[in-house]
Tab-separated table of C-alpha atoms in Angstrom:
chain	number	residue	atom	x	y	z
O	51	THR	CA	20.233	4.292	7.222
O	52	ARG	CA	22.380	4.509	4.116
O	53	MET	CA	20.150	2.019	2.318
O	54	LEU	CA	16.982	3.862	3.374
O	55	LEU	CA	18.359	7.174	2.131
O	56	GLY	CA	19.263	5.591	-1.203
O	57	MET	CA	15.799	4.061	-1.523
O	58	LEU	CA	14.148	7.398	-0.747
O	59	VAL	CA	16.079	9.062	-3.546
O	60	LEU	CA	15.296	6.229	-5.967
O	61	ALA	CA	11.606	6.208	-4.961
O	62	GLU	CA	11.132	9.646	-6.521
O	63	ALA	CA	11.423	8.019	-9.938
O	64	GLU	CA	10.019	4.594	-9.017
O	65	PRO	CA	6.339	4.661	-7.958
O	66	GLN	CA	6.367	0.972	-6.976
O	67	LEU	CA	9.275	1.528	-4.620
O	68	ALA	CA	7.562	4.600	-3.183
O	69	GLU	CA	4.482	2.486	-2.460
O	70	MET	CA	6.598	-0.228	-0.824
O	71	LEU	CA	8.236	2.372	1.408
O	72	ARG	CA	4.818	3.764	2.342
O	73	GLU	CA	3.521	0.282	3.202
O	74	ASN	CA	6.614	-0.346	5.302
O	75	ALA	CA	6.122	2.935	7.164
O	76	VAL	CA	2.478	2.049	7.856
O	77	GLY	CA	3.621	-1.301	9.278
O	78	LEU	CA	6.214	0.404	11.464
O	79	ARG	CA	3.567	2.855	12.668
O	80	ARG	CA	1.312	-0.072	13.574
O	81	MET	CA	4.090	-1.806	15.526
O	82	LEU	CA	5.019	1.373	17.383
O	83	ALA	CA	1.379	2.059	18.257
O	84	THR	CA	1.010	-1.455	19.610
O	85	GLY	CA	4.222	-1.202	21.622
O	86	LEU	CA	3.224	2.161	23.044
O	87	GLU	CA	-0.347	0.996	23.635
O	88	ARG	CA	-1.685	3.880	21.556
O	89	GLN	CA	-3.968	4.180	18.560
O	90	GLU	CA	-2.296	4.167	15.145
O	91	ASP	CA	-3.637	7.638	14.380
O	92	ASP	CA	-2.158	9.126	17.574
O	93	PRO	CA	0.180	11.944	16.466
O	94	ALA	CA	2.720	10.808	19.063
O	95	VAL	CA	3.180	7.562	17.106
O	96	ASP	CA	4.032	9.441	13.902
O	97	LEU	CA	6.273	11.769	15.860
O	98	LEU	CA	8.182	8.846	17.345
O	99	LEU	CA	8.523	7.223	13.910
O	100	ALA	CA	9.911	10.470	12.503
O	101	LEU	CA	12.256	10.752	15.493
O	102	LEU	CA	13.538	7.227	14.906
O	103	TRP	CA	14.266	7.987	11.259
O	104	GLY	CA	15.916	11.228	12.277
O	105	LEU	CA	18.019	9.481	14.913
O	106	GLY	CA	19.241	7.062	12.273
O	107	ILE	CA	20.359	9.955	10.084
O	108	HIS	CA	21.813	11.770	13.103
O	109	ASP	CA	23.941	8.779	14.074
O	110	PHE	CA	24.958	8.146	10.456
O	111	VAL	CA	26.157	11.718	9.960
O	112	LEU	CA	27.704	12.394	13.364
O	113	ARG	CA	28.902	8.848	14.112
O	114	GLU	CA	28.149	9.412	17.799
O	115	ARG	CA	26.136	6.211	18.314
O	116	ASN	CA	24.117	7.597	21.208
O	117	ALA	CA	20.710	6.689	19.776
O	118	THR	CA	19.580	4.931	22.964
O	119	ALA	CA	20.099	8.035	25.095
O	120	LEU	CA	18.373	10.194	22.492
O	121	LEU	CA	15.476	7.746	22.222
O	122	ARG	CA	15.042	7.780	26.005
O	123	ALA	CA	14.930	11.579	25.929
O	124	ALA	CA	12.360	11.485	23.121
O	125	LEU	CA	10.149	9.064	25.043
O	126	VAL	CA	10.287	11.295	28.095
O	127	LEU	CA	9.190	14.231	25.951
O	128	LEU	CA	6.367	12.195	24.409
O	129	ASP	CA	5.069	10.435	27.468
O	130	GLY	CA	7.130	11.283	30.480
O	131	ASP	CA	8.341	7.661	30.722
O	132	ALA	CA	11.527	6.167	29.343
O	133	SER	CA	11.021	2.748	30.935
O	134	ALA	CA	10.063	1.223	27.553
O	135	VAL	CA	13.691	1.427	26.401
């Protein structure tokens, strides 16, 4: 999380890094869509990706390390099924 935050800040001034981060996010979206058996353009896939990033920041700041429980809750909200975790 710390490294990602640093890269996000640096990417504002480095277009090549910004493009690499975008490509990485597209790849993550593809993997999540496959794992969830959804289309890549399904808004739930982007929502889950954003939730995962947010959970990383949440755990980094609060040091609670309860990401698994929060991810289960997010999956229930998205699909009503936390069995994937």
